[in-house]
Tab-separated table of C-alpha atoms and ligand atoms in Angstrom:
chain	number	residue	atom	x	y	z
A	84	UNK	CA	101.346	77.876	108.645
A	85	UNK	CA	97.702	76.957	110.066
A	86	UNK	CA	95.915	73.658	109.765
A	87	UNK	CA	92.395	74.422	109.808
A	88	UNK	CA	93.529	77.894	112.299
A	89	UNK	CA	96.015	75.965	114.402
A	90	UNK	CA	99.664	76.667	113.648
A	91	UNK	CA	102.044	73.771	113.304
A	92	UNK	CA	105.060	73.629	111.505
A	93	UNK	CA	106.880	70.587	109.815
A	94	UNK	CA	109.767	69.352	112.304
A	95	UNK	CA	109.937	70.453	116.274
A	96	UNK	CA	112.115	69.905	118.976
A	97	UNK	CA	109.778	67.480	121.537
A	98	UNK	CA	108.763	67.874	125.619
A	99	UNK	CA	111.417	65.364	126.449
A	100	UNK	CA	114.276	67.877	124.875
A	101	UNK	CA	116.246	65.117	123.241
A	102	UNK	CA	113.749	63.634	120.526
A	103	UNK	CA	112.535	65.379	117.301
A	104	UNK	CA	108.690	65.830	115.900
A	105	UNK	CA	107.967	65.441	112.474
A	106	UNK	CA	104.710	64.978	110.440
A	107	UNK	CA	104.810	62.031	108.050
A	108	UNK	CA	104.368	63.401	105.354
A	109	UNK	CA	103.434	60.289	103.369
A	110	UNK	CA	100.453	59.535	105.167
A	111	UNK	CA	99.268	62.941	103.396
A	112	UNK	CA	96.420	64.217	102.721
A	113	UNK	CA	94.541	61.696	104.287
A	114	UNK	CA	95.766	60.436	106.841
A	115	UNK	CA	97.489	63.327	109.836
A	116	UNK	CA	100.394	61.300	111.646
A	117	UNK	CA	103.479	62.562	113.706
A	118	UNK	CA	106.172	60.582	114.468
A	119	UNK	CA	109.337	60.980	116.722
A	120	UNK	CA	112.547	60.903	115.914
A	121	UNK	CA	115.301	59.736	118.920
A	122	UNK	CA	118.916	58.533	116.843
A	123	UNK	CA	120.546	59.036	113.349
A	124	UNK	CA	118.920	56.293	111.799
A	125	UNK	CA	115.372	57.301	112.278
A	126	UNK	CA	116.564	60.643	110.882
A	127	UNK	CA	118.235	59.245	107.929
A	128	UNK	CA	115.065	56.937	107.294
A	129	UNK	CA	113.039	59.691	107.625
A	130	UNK	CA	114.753	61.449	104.826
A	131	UNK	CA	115.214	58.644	102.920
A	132	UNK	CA	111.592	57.057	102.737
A	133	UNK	CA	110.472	60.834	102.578
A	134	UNK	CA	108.759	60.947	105.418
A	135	UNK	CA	110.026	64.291	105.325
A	136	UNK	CA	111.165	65.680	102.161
A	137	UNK	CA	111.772	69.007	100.067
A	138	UNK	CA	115.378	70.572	100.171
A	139	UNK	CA	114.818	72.533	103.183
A	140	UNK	CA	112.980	70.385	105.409
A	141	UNK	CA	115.903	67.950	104.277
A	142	UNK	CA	118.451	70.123	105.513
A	143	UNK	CA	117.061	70.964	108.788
A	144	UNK	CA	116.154	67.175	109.413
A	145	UNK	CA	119.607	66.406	108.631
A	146	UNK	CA	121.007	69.118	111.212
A	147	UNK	CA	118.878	67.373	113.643
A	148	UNK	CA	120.079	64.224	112.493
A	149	UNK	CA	123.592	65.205	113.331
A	150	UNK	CA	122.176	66.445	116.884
A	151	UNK	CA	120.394	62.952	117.832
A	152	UNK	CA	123.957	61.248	117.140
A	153	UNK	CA	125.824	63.343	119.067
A	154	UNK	CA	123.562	62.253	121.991
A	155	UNK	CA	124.741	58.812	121.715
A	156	UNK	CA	128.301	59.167	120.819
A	157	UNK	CA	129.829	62.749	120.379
A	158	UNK	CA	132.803	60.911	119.004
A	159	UNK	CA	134.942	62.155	115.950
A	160	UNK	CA	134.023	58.825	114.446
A	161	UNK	CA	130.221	59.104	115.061
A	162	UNK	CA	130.263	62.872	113.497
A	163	UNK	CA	132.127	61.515	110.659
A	164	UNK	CA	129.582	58.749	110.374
A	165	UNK	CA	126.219	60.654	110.935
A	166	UNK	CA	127.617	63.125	107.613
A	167	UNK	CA	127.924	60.237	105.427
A	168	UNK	CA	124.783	58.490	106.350
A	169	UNK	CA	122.290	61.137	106.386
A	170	UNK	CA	124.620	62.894	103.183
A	171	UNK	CA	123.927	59.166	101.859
A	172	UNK	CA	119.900	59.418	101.993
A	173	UNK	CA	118.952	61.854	98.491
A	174	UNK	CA	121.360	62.609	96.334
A	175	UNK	CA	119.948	66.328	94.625
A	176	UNK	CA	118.607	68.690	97.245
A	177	UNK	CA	122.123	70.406	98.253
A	178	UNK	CA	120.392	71.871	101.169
A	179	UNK	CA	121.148	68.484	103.057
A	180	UNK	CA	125.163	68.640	102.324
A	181	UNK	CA	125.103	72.926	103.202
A	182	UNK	CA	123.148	72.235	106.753
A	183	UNK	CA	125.642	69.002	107.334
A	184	UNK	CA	128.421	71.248	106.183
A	185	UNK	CA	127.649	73.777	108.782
A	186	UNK	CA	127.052	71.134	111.783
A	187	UNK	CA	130.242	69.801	111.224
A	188	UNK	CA	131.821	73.680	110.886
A	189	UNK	CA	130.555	74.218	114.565
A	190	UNK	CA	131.139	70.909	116.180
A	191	UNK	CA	134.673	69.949	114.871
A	192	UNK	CA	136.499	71.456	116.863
A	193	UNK	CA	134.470	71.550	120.076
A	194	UNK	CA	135.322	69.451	123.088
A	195	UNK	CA	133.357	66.042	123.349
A	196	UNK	CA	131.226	66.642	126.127
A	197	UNK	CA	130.159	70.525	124.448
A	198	UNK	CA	128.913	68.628	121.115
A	199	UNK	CA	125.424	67.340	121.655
A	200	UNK	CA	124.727	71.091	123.607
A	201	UNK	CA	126.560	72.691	120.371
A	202	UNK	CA	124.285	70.465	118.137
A	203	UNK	CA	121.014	71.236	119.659
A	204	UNK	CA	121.724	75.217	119.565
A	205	UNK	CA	122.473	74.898	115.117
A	206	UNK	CA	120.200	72.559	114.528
A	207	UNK	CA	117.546	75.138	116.239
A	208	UNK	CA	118.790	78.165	114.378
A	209	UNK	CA	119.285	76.427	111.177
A	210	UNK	CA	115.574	75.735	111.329
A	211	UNK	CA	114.460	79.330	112.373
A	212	UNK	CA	116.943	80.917	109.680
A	213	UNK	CA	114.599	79.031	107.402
A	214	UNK	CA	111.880	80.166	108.588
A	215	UNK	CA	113.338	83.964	108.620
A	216	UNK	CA	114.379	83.491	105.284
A	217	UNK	CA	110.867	82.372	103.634
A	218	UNK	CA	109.316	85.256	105.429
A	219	UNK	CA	111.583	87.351	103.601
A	220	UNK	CA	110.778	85.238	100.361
A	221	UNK	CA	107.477	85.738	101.154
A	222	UNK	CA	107.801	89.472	101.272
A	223	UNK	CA	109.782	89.752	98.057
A	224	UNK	CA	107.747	87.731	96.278
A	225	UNK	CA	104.386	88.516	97.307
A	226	UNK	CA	105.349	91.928	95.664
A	227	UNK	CA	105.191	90.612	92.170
A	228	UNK	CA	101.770	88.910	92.834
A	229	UNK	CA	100.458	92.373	94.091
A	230	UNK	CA	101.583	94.025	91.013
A	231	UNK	CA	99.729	91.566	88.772
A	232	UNK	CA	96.256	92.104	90.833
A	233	UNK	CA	97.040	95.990	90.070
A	234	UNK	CA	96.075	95.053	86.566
A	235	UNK	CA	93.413	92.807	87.149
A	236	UNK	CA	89.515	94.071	86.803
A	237	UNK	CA	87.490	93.843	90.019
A	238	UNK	CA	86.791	90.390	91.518
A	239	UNK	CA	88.915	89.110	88.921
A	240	UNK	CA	92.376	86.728	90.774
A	241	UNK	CA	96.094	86.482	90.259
A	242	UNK	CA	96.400	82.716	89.009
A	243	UNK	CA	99.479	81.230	90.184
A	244	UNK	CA	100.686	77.256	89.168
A	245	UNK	CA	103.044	75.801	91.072
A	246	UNK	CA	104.553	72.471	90.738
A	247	UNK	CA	105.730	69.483	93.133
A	248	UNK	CA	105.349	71.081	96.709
A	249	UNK	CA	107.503	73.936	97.539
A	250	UNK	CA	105.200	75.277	100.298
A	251	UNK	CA	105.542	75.149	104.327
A	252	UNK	CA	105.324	71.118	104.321
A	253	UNK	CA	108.645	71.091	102.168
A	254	UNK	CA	110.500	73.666	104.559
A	255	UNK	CA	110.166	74.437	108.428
A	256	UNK	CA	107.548	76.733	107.697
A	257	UNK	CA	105.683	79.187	105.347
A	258	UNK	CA	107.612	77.218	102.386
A	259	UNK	CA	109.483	79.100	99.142
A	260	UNK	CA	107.276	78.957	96.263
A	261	UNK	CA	103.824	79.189	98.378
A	262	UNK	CA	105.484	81.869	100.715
A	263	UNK	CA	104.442	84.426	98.314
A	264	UNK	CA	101.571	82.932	97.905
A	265	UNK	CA	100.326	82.734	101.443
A	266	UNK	CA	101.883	86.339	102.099
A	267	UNK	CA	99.696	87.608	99.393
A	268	UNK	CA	96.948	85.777	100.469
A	269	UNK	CA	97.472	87.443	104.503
A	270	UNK	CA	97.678	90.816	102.277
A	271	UNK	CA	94.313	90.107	101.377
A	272	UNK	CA	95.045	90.148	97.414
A	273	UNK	CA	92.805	87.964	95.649
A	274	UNK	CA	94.078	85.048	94.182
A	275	UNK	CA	93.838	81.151	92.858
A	276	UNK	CA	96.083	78.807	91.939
A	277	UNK	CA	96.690	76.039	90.213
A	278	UNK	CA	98.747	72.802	91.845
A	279	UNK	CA	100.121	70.744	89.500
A	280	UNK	CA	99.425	67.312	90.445
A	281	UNK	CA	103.327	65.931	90.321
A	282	UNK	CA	103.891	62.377	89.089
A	283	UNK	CA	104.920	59.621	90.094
A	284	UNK	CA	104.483	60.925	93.535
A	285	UNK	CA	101.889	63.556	93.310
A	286	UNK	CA	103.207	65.813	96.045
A	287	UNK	CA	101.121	68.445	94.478
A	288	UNK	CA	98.036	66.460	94.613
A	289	UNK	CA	98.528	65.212	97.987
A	290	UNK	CA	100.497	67.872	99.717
A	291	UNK	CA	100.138	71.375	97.946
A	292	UNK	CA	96.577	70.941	97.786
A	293	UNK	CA	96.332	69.652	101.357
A	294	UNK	CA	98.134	72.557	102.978
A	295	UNK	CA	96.179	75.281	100.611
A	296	UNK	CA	93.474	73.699	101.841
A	297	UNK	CA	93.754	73.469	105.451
A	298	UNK	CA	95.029	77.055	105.120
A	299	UNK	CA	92.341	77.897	103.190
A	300	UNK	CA	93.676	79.391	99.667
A	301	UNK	CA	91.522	78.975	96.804
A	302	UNK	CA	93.191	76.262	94.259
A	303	UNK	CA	92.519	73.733	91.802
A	304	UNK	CA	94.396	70.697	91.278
A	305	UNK	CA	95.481	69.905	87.396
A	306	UNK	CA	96.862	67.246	85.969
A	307	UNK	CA	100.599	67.608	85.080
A	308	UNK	CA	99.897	68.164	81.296
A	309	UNK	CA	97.493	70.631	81.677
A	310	UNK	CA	99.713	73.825	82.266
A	311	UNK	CA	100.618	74.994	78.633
A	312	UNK	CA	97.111	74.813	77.768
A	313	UNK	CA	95.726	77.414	80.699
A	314	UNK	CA	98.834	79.254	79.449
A	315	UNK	CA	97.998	79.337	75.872
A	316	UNK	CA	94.374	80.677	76.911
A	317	UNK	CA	95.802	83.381	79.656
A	318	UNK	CA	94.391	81.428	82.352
A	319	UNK	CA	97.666	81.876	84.345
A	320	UNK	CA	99.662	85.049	85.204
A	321	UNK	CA	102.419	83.773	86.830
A	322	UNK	CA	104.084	80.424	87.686
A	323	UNK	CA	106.224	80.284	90.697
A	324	UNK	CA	108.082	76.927	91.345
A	325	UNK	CA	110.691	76.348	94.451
A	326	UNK	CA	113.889	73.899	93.463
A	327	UNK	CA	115.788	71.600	94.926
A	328	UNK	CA	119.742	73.221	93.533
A	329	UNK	CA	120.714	76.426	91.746
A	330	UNK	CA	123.611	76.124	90.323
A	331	UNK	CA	126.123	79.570	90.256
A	332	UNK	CA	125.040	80.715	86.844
A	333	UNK	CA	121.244	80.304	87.660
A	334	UNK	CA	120.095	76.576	86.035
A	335	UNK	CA	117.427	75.330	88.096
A	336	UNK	CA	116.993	71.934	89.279
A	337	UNK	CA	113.543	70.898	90.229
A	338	UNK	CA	110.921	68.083	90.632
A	339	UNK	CA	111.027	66.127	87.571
A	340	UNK	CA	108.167	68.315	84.957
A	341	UNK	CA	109.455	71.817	85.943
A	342	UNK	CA	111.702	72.172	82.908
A	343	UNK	CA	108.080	71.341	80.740
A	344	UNK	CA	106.289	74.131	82.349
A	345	UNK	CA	109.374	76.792	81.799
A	346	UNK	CA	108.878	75.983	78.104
A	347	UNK	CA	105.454	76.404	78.059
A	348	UNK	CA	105.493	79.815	80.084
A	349	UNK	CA	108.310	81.122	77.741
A	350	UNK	CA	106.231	80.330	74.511
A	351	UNK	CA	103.028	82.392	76.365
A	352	UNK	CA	105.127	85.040	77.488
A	353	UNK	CA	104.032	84.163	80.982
A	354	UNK	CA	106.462	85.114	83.610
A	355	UNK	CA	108.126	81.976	85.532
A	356	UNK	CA	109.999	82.509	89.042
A	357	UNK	CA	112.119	80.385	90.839
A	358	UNK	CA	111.509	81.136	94.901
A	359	UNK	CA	114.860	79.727	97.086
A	360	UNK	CA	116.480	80.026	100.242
A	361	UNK	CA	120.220	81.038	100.001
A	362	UNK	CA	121.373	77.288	101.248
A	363	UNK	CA	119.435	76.113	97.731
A	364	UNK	CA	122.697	77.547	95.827
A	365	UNK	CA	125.735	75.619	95.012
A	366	UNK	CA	128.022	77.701	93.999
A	367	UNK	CA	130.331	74.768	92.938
A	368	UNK	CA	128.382	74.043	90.240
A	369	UNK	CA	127.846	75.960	86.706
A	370	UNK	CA	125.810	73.732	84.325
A	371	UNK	CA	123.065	72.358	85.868
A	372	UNK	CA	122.369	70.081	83.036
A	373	UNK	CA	125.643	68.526	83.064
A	374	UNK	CA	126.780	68.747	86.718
A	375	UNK	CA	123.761	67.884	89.064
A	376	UNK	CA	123.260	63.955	89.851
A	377	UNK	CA	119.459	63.629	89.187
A	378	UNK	CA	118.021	60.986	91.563
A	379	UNK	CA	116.286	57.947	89.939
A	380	UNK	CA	114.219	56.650	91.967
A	381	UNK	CA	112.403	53.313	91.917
A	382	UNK	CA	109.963	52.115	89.735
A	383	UNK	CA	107.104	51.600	92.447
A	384	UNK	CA	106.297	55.217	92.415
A	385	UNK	CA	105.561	55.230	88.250
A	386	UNK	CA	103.993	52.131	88.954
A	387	UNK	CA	101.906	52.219	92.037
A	388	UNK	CA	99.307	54.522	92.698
A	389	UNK	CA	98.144	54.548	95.921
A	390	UNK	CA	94.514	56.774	97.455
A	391	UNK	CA	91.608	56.585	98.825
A	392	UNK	CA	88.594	54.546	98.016
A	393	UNK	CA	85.330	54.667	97.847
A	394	UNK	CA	85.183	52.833	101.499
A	395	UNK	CA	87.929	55.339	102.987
A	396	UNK	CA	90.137	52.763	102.785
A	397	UNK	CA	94.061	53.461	101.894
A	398	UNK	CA	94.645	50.900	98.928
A	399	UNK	CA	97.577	50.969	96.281
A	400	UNK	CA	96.391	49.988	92.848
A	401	UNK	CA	99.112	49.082	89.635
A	402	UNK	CA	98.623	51.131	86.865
A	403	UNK	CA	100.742	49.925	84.382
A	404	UNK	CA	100.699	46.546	82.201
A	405	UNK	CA	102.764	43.560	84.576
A	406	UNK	CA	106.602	43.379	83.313
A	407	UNK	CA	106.212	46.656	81.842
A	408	UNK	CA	109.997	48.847	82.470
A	409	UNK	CA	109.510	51.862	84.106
A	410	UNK	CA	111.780	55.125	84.239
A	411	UNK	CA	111.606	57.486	87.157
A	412	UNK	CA	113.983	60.514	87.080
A	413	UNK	CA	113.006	62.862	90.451
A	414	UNK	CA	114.349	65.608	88.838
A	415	UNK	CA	114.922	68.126	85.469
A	416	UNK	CA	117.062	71.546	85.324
A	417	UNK	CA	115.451	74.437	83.597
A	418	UNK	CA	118.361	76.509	81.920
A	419	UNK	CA	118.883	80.281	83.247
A	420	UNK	CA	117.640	81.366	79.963
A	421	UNK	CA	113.870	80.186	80.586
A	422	UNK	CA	113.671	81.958	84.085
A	423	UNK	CA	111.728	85.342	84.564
A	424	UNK	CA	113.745	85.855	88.180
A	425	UNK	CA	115.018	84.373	91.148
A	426	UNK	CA	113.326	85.146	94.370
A	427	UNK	CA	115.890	85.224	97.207
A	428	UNK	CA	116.233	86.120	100.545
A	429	UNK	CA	117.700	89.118	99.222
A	430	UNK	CA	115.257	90.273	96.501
A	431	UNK	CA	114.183	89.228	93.303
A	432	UNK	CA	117.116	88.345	90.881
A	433	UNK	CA	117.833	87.909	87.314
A	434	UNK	CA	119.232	83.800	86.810
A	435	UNK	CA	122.574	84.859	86.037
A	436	UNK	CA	125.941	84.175	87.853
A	437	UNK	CA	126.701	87.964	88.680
A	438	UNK	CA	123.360	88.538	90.086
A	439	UNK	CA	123.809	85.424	92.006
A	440	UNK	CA	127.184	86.488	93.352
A	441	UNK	CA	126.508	89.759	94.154
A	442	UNK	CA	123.950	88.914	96.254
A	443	UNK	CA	125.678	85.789	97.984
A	444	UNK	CA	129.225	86.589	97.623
A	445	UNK	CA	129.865	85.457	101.316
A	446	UNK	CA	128.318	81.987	100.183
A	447	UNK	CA	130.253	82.346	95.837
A	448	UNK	CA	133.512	83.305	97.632
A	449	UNK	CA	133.490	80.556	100.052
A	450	UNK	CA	132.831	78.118	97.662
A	451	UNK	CA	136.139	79.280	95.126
B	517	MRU	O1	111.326	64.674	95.962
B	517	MRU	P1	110.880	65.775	96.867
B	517	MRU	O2	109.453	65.751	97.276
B	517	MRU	O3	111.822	66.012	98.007
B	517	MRU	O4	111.006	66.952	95.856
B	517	MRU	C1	111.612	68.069	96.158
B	517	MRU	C2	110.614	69.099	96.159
B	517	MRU	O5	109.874	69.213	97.113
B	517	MRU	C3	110.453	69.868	94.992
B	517	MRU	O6	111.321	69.631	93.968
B	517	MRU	C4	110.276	71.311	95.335
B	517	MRU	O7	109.673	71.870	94.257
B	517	MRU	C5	111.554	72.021	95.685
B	517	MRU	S1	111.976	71.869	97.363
B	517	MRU	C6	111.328	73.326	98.070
């Protein structure tokens, strides 16, 4: 997508053709940095410190991951230790074990001296099948957003609320939440919406807002408790959220708040979609609730705020009382039952496991 007109994505292959680009993303909004990645362990630090982060950017970091180790040592050992470092970094977004999954598919059996050439070539399609695949998100999803503004008076927007970031900064490109979003937006439908801000780490404050900014969609940033309240006084139409693991009956898992907001939009009757890429499905597991490790991560982030001041200064500031205990689950899973539709790749879906099947059943068979 564009930063103020110029179009950048999230991770690149560099000049030199055997380093990576990435934008560190926790320098956002205020501060613009890249940084270069040249072996596994910047890759699996990048992951892991969330440098880069949402579950398809994680994926396709991770594929390059496996590519920047291969360089060094194209080994059986170093392929079986790049999986279980970078598959080490975040334990919820499945898209990181599917794209490691499929690097070690293609370089297994491959001679030596063909791996880091074999690496380079998946790693590059695994990031432009992402960014084929929001497109198509985009597409499908924009579709429901156009039917809304069909209703609405002249002048008057779709509002949208999204939570966390699910937009281009969390993928390769255009994003799966915002994709509809920004497609609608290029369709020249009028709309707003509203970014949750996303505690403890306030990737929609700092991230969603940034990139609707730079690519200049109207939005307003709320506070995370604010959503059932619009709802209740039909100040949002739709809410569209991305996730981070569907499981094969259609629970969603997503940032930590997302279940809150599905219970709020089912008590308004407002509709609530779930945008995701095909890797975003684990057909493995059934009950999200019961079967999907929820990261906990530390208590810094609950703990910690950190912004800009008045001097434009970066400065971290404690929020809560010294020796206070903190609790910081990353994640929640929204039950089938609570979502409007899924939108794929492959059209919008109900969140059910024959929906999910029929449209995947190369990815629900393989995983019997
Ligand atoms: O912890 P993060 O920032 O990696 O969180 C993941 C996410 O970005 C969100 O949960 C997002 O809504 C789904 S990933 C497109």
């Amino acid at each position: 997508m564009k930063i103020d007109g110029k179009a950048m994505r999230t991770i690149w292959l560099e000049a030199d053709g055997a380093s990576v680009g990435i934008i560190d993303q926790t320098q956002l909004p205020h501060r613009f940095v890249t940084l270069i990645l040249t072996t596994l362990t910047d890759a699996a630090h990048a992951i892991k410190s969330m440098q880069v982060r949402g579950a398809p950017l994680i994926g396709a970091t991770a594929a390059y991951g496996v590519w920047l180790a291969m360089q060094a040592d194209a080994s059986d050992d170093s392929l079986a230790r790049a999986y279980e470092t970078l598959h080490a970094t975040r334990p919820t977004a499945i898209n990181l074990k599917w794209a490691l999954d499929e690097m070690t598919a293609v370089l297994r059996e491959r001679p030596q001296d063909e791996r880091a050439a074999a690496a380079l070539q998946r790693a590059g399609e695994i990031a432009e099948e992402d960014v084929g695949i929001n497109q198509a998100i985009g597409r499908h999803g924009s579709v429901l957003i156009e039917a809304i503004a069909a209703t609405k008076s002249k002048g008057e927007r779709v509002n949208v609320l999204t939570h966390c970031n699910a937009g281009w900064l969390a993928a390769v490109d255009w994003g799966t939440a915002l994709a509809p979003i920004y497609t609608a937006h290029e369709k020249g439908i009028a709309l707003h919406v509203y970014a949750d801000e996303t505690r403890p780490r306030n990737q929609g404050a700092s991230l969603t807002a940034w990139e609707l900014g730079r690519h200049g969609v109207p939005h307003t940033v709320i506070p995370d408790n604010t959503g059932g309240h619009l709802m209740q006084h039909g100040m949002v139409d739709l809410v569209i959220v991305g996730t981070d693991r569907v499981t094969a009956q259609g629970d969603v898992c997503n940032k930590i708040g997302t279940y809150l907001k599905a219970l709020a939009a089912a008590d308004n009757n407002v509709p609530f979609y779930v945008a995701l890429p095909s890797p975003t499905i684990d057909f493995t597991v059934i009950d999200g609730v019961r079967e999907i490790p929820i990261e906990q991560r530390g208590p810094e982030e609950v703990a910690v705020m950190t912004g800009k001041a008045a001097d434009g200064s970066i400065v971290s500031v404690q929020v809560v009382p010294d020796g206070s205990p903190v609790a910081n689950y990353a994640f929640d899973v929204t039950p089938a039952r609570l979502i409007t539709g899924l939108i794929t790749e492959r059209g919008v879906l109900t969140a059910s496991r024959d929906a999910l099947a029929k449209a995947f059943p190369e990815r629900a068979k393989s995983a019997i």
